[in-house]
Amino acid sequence: MGQQHTLASEVSLSGIGLHTGVTVNVRLRPAPVHTGVVFKRIDLDGFTIEAQSRHVARVSYATSLMKKGVLISTTEHLLSALAGLGIDNAIVEIDNLELPIVDGSALPFVKLIRQAGLRPQRARRAYARILKPLEISEGAKRIAIYPSETFAVSYSIAFPHPVIGAQSLDFTPNASSYEANVAPARTFGFLAEVEMLLKSGLVKGGSLENVVVLDEERVMNPEGLRFPDEFCRHKILDLIGDVSLFGHPLIGHVVAERAGHAMHAQLVSQLLRQKDCWALTTSPPLSSGTPISALGVLAAAGA
Ligand SMILES: [Zn+2]
């Protein structure tokens, strides 16, 4: 309980980058204790970028990391899968600048990590326990974190679209509830926005295979949605990946309203600066003792 974990073996996966449209190969490898998650550009002599907040570069449509001018883009879904399953230490080798989008969710990465297996390590995991609230707002957007006995997320979104509307979820993740309820939720975009992004040279690899696309009335993907509130679940998926850049799992309750990558990144960088808001502890949160059998709570508010 409360030990650090790495992968039990090496695994790899290939796919195309959402924005570049280029094929990329990813290999996940075990790493020693206290390594954290480290990306390695094997096409650039193994240049490494630690998955830490200080390297966050662009956060409009994806969370990208940059160090000394070297970029690694669209890291959030893989980071979410690693954090969601409780991997502390891993090397992520890639041979291009963008992680593959695969099906637009974290599920392919979860399956890959399951295939590798988890290995407990001989060091305690250090959690950051939130001691006092931190709140950030920007117009109608808001993100905050409050003291809590466990890591929990309350997320609400509102889009003036008949399929989305207002969605709100409370989620207390552990590995099995993350895998079942959050990891399969895909990224989404609006047709008008997709056309604009294509014009600016983005989403070259985007298709109905890896993005839920909405026209003015409906979901364009022939298979439909995986959950009626897939949009809100995907926001939670992104948040879990983005807050992992803090460098320690958080014990606190994140409340986000109409937020996105930029707000998630702001929460992490503000927390890192306001050191009186948290303290490191090796005592695990109450609910993480049995991550496989204890199910998290997931309910649509007002449903
Ligand atoms: Zn996403």
mmCIF file of N, CA and C in Angstrom, residues 68-132:
data_model
loop_
_atom_site.group_PDB
_atom_site.id
_atom_site.type_symbol
_atom_site.label_atom_id
_atom_site.label_comp_id
_atom_site.label_asym_id
_atom_site.label_seq_id
_atom_site.Cartn_x
_atom_site.Cartn_y
_atom_site.Cartn_z
ATOM 1 N N LYS A 68 14.223 23.153 -24.156
ATOM 2 C CA LYS A 68 15.293 23.590 -25.072
ATOM 3 C C LYS A 68 14.847 23.539 -26.539
ATOM 4 N N GLY A 69 13.610 23.945 -26.799
ATOM 5 C CA GLY A 69 13.118 23.995 -28.169
ATOM 6 C C GLY A 69 12.614 22.673 -28.717
ATOM 7 N N VAL A 70 12.757 21.585 -27.960
ATOM 8 C CA VAL A 70 12.265 20.276 -28.417
ATOM 9 C C VAL A 70 10.848 20.077 -27.874
ATOM 10 N N LEU A 71 9.953 19.681 -28.781
ATOM 11 C CA LEU A 71 8.537 19.587 -28.442
ATOM 12 C C LEU A 71 8.070 18.133 -28.382
ATOM 13 N N ILE A 72 7.164 17.866 -27.435
ATOM 14 C CA ILE A 72 6.422 16.603 -27.435
ATOM 15 C C ILE A 72 4.964 16.988 -27.234
ATOM 16 N N SER A 73 4.161 16.636 -28.224
ATOM 17 C CA SER A 73 2.803 17.152 -28.251
ATOM 18 C C SER A 73 1.754 16.093 -27.922
ATOM 19 N N THR A 74 0.595 16.575 -27.454
ATOM 20 C CA THR A 74 -0.581 15.735 -27.182
ATOM 21 C C THR A 74 -0.230 14.603 -26.214
ATOM 22 N N THR A 75 0.287 14.995 -25.067
ATOM 23 C CA THR A 75 0.751 14.026 -24.068
ATOM 24 C C THR A 75 -0.358 13.617 -23.100
ATOM 25 N N GLU A 76 -1.481 14.376 -23.076
ATOM 26 C CA GLU A 76 -2.421 14.248 -21.958
ATOM 27 C C GLU A 76 -3.135 12.904 -21.844
ATOM 28 N N HIS A 77 -3.421 12.240 -22.948
ATOM 29 C CA HIS A 77 -4.175 10.982 -22.827
ATOM 30 C C HIS A 77 -3.300 9.848 -22.298
ATOM 31 N N LEU A 78 -2.051 9.804 -22.737
ATOM 32 C CA LEU A 78 -1.124 8.801 -22.185
ATOM 33 C C LEU A 78 -0.826 9.100 -20.711
ATOM 34 N N LEU A 79 -0.603 10.392 -20.392
ATOM 35 C CA LEU A 79 -0.356 10.761 -18.987
ATOM 36 C C LEU A 79 -1.552 10.396 -18.114
ATOM 37 N N SER A 80 -2.744 10.569 -18.664
ATOM 38 C CA SER A 80 -3.959 10.234 -17.919
ATOM 39 C C SER A 80 -4.008 8.731 -17.634
ATOM 40 N N ALA A 81 -3.696 7.916 -18.657
ATOM 41 C CA ALA A 81 -3.722 6.452 -18.477
ATOM 42 C C ALA A 81 -2.695 6.025 -17.426
ATOM 43 N N LEU A 82 -1.496 6.604 -17.489
ATOM 44 C CA LEU A 82 -0.441 6.246 -16.519
ATOM 45 C C LEU A 82 -0.876 6.628 -15.104
ATOM 46 N N ALA A 83 -1.388 7.857 -14.946
ATOM 47 C CA ALA A 83 -1.820 8.312 -13.618
ATOM 48 C C ALA A 83 -3.048 7.533 -13.160
ATOM 49 N N GLY A 84 -3.973 7.301 -14.086
ATOM 50 C CA GLY A 84 -5.216 6.611 -13.749
ATOM 51 C C GLY A 84 -4.981 5.199 -13.233
ATOM 52 N N LEU A 85 -3.947 4.539 -13.751
ATOM 53 C CA LEU A 85 -3.651 3.169 -13.320
ATOM 54 C C LEU A 85 -2.597 3.127 -12.217
ATOM 55 N N GLY A 86 -2.079 4.274 -11.818
ATOM 56 C CA GLY A 86 -1.154 4.316 -10.683
ATOM 57 C C GLY A 86 0.291 3.993 -11.028
ATOM 58 N N ILE A 87 0.723 4.366 -12.241
ATOM 59 C CA ILE A 87 2.134 4.202 -12.623
ATOM 60 C C ILE A 87 2.895 5.469 -12.220
ATOM 61 N N ASP A 88 3.896 5.330 -11.373
ATOM 62 C CA ASP A 88 4.698 6.477 -10.941
ATOM 63 C C ASP A 88 5.898 6.703 -11.851
ATOM 64 N N ASN A 89 6.502 5.600 -12.291
ATOM 65 C CA ASN A 89 7.793 5.688 -12.983
ATOM 66 C C ASN A 89 7.741 4.955 -14.314
ATOM 67 N N ALA A 90 8.055 5.658 -15.399
ATOM 68 C CA ALA A 90 8.064 5.036 -16.726
ATOM 69 C C ALA A 90 8.866 5.901 -17.688
ATOM 70 N N ILE A 91 9.489 5.233 -18.652
ATOM 71 C CA ILE A 91 10.138 5.943 -19.760
ATOM 72 C C ILE A 91 9.230 5.778 -20.967
ATOM 73 N N VAL A 92 8.916 6.890 -21.627
ATOM 74 C CA VAL A 92 8.077 6.854 -22.823
ATOM 75 C C VAL A 92 8.951 7.252 -24.003
ATOM 76 N N GLU A 93 9.329 6.270 -24.827
ATOM 77 C CA GLU A 93 10.154 6.577 -26.003
ATOM 78 C C GLU A 93 9.242 6.862 -27.182
ATOM 79 N N ILE A 94 9.493 7.963 -27.886
ATOM 80 C CA ILE A 94 8.738 8.213 -29.117
ATOM 81 C C ILE A 94 9.704 8.651 -30.214
ATOM 82 N N ASP A 95 9.325 8.378 -31.471
ATOM 83 C CA ASP A 95 10.235 8.689 -32.577
ATOM 84 C C ASP A 95 9.711 9.826 -33.448
ATOM 85 N N ASN A 96 8.830 10.665 -32.871
ATOM 86 C CA ASN A 96 8.357 11.860 -33.566
ATOM 87 C C ASN A 96 7.877 12.838 -32.505
ATOM 88 N N LEU A 97 7.272 13.954 -32.930
ATOM 89 C CA LEU A 97 6.978 14.966 -31.915
ATOM 90 C C LEU A 97 5.602 14.870 -31.286
ATOM 91 N N GLU A 98 4.735 13.989 -31.809
ATOM 92 C CA GLU A 98 3.395 13.924 -31.244
ATOM 93 C C GLU A 98 2.996 12.495 -30.889
ATOM 94 N N LEU A 99 2.387 12.332 -29.730
ATOM 95 C CA LEU A 99 1.886 11.024 -29.312
ATOM 96 C C LEU A 99 0.746 10.603 -30.246
ATOM 97 N N PRO A 100 0.572 9.310 -30.483
ATOM 98 C CA PRO A 100 -0.539 8.893 -31.357
ATOM 99 C C PRO A 100 -1.890 9.152 -30.677
ATOM 100 N N ILE A 101 -2.870 9.525 -31.472
ATOM 101 C CA ILE A 101 -4.200 9.816 -30.930
ATOM 102 C C ILE A 101 -4.992 8.518 -30.740
ATOM 103 N N VAL A 102 -4.617 7.480 -31.485
ATOM 104 C CA VAL A 102 -5.283 6.159 -31.471
ATOM 105 C C VAL A 102 -6.797 6.354 -31.664
ATOM 106 N N ASP A 103 -7.633 6.024 -30.677
ATOM 107 C CA ASP A 103 -9.088 6.182 -30.896
ATOM 108 C C ASP A 103 -9.629 7.466 -30.262
ATOM 109 N N GLY A 104 -8.727 8.334 -29.784
ATOM 110 C CA GLY A 104 -9.169 9.600 -29.188
ATOM 111 C C GLY A 104 -9.422 9.520 -27.695
ATOM 112 N N SER A 105 -9.277 8.314 -27.127
ATOM 113 C CA SER A 105 -9.490 8.147 -25.682
ATOM 114 C C SER A 105 -8.191 7.665 -25.046
ATOM 115 N N ALA A 106 -8.252 7.296 -23.760
ATOM 116 C CA ALA A 106 -7.066 6.752 -23.093
ATOM 117 C C ALA A 106 -7.099 5.220 -23.063
ATOM 118 N N LEU A 107 -8.179 4.634 -23.595
ATOM 119 C CA LEU A 107 -8.341 3.179 -23.496
ATOM 120 C C LEU A 107 -7.214 2.373 -24.157
ATOM 121 N N PRO A 108 -6.753 2.751 -25.371
ATOM 122 C CA PRO A 108 -5.646 1.975 -25.974
ATOM 123 C C PRO A 108 -4.385 2.000 -25.097
ATOM 124 N N PHE A 109 -4.137 3.120 -24.408
ATOM 125 C CA PHE A 109 -2.968 3.211 -23.519
ATOM 126 C C PHE A 109 -3.195 2.381 -22.254
ATOM 127 N N VAL A 110 -4.430 2.373 -21.772
ATOM 128 C CA VAL A 110 -4.759 1.550 -20.598
ATOM 129 C C VAL A 110 -4.524 0.079 -20.928
ATOM 130 N N LYS A 111 -4.982 -0.346 -22.111
ATOM 131 C CA LYS A 111 -4.800 -1.753 -22.523
ATOM 132 C C LYS A 111 -3.320 -2.085 -22.645
ATOM 133 N N LEU A 112 -2.553 -1.124 -23.171
ATOM 134 C CA LEU A 112 -1.110 -1.328 -23.337
ATOM 135 C C LEU A 112 -0.432 -1.502 -21.971
ATOM 136 N N ILE A 113 -0.825 -0.666 -21.017
ATOM 137 C CA ILE A 113 -0.247 -0.734 -19.661
ATOM 138 C C ILE A 113 -0.660 -2.046 -18.989
ATOM 139 N N ARG A 114 -1.909 -2.456 -19.202
ATOM 140 C CA ARG A 114 -2.380 -3.738 -18.652
ATOM 141 C C ARG A 114 -1.570 -4.895 -19.236
ATOM 142 N N GLN A 115 -1.261 -4.791 -20.538
ATOM 143 C CA GLN A 115 -0.470 -5.818 -21.224
ATOM 144 C C GLN A 115 0.938 -5.894 -20.602
ATOM 145 N N ALA A 116 1.501 -4.742 -20.272
ATOM 146 C CA ALA A 116 2.840 -4.697 -19.656
ATOM 147 C C ALA A 116 2.795 -5.232 -18.232
ATOM 148 N N GLY A 117 1.707 -4.949 -17.522
ATOM 149 C CA GLY A 117 1.585 -5.285 -16.104
ATOM 150 C C GLY A 117 2.226 -4.226 -15.234
ATOM 151 N N LEU A 118 1.844 -4.216 -13.965
ATOM 152 C CA LEU A 118 2.378 -3.249 -13.001
ATOM 153 C C LEU A 118 3.336 -3.954 -12.061
ATOM 154 N N ARG A 119 4.399 -3.260 -11.700
ATOM 155 C CA ARG A 119 5.355 -3.837 -10.747
ATOM 156 C C ARG A 119 5.534 -2.893 -9.562
ATOM 157 N N PRO A 120 5.233 -3.366 -8.332
ATOM 158 C CA PRO A 120 5.469 -2.524 -7.158
ATOM 159 C C PRO A 120 6.966 -2.347 -6.925
ATOM 160 N N GLN A 121 7.359 -1.185 -6.409
ATOM 161 C CA GLN A 121 8.779 -0.886 -6.211
ATOM 162 C C GLN A 121 9.089 -0.603 -4.746
ATOM 163 N N ARG A 122 10.368 -0.678 -4.408
ATOM 164 C CA ARG A 122 10.767 -0.528 -3.001
ATOM 165 C C ARG A 122 10.965 0.920 -2.590
ATOM 166 N N ALA A 123 9.908 1.712 -2.752
ATOM 167 C CA ALA A 123 9.952 3.093 -2.261
ATOM 168 C C ALA A 123 8.517 3.537 -2.086
ATOM 169 N N ARG A 124 8.288 4.390 -1.082
ATOM 170 C CA ARG A 124 6.952 4.890 -0.827
ATOM 171 C C ARG A 124 6.624 5.972 -1.843
ATOM 172 N N ARG A 125 5.363 6.034 -2.211
ATOM 173 C CA ARG A 125 4.884 7.102 -3.077
ATOM 174 C C ARG A 125 4.634 8.344 -2.206
ATOM 175 N N ALA A 126 5.051 9.506 -2.681
ATOM 176 C CA ALA A 126 4.762 10.749 -1.944
ATOM 177 C C ALA A 126 3.571 11.455 -2.587
ATOM 178 N N TYR A 127 2.535 11.637 -1.796
ATOM 179 C CA TYR A 127 1.332 12.346 -2.251
ATOM 180 C C TYR A 127 1.413 13.800 -1.806
ATOM 181 N N ALA A 128 0.731 14.683 -2.530
ATOM 182 C CA ALA A 128 0.587 16.069 -2.082
ATOM 183 C C ALA A 128 -0.817 16.226 -1.510
ATOM 184 N N ARG A 129 -0.890 16.383 -0.188
ATOM 185 C CA ARG A 129 -2.194 16.562 0.470
ATOM 186 C C ARG A 129 -2.542 18.047 0.495
ATOM 187 N N ILE A 130 -3.707 18.376 -0.032
ATOM 188 C CA ILE A 130 -4.134 19.777 -0.066
ATOM 189 C C ILE A 130 -4.547 20.214 1.341
ATOM 190 N N LEU A 131 -3.993 21.348 1.785
ATOM 191 C CA LEU A 131 -4.256 21.837 3.142
ATOM 192 C C LEU A 131 -5.241 22.999 3.157
ATOM 193 N N LYS A 132 -5.190 23.815 2.101
ATOM 194 C CA LYS A 132 -6.183 24.892 2.020
ATOM 195 C C LYS A 132 -6.579 25.137 0.569
#
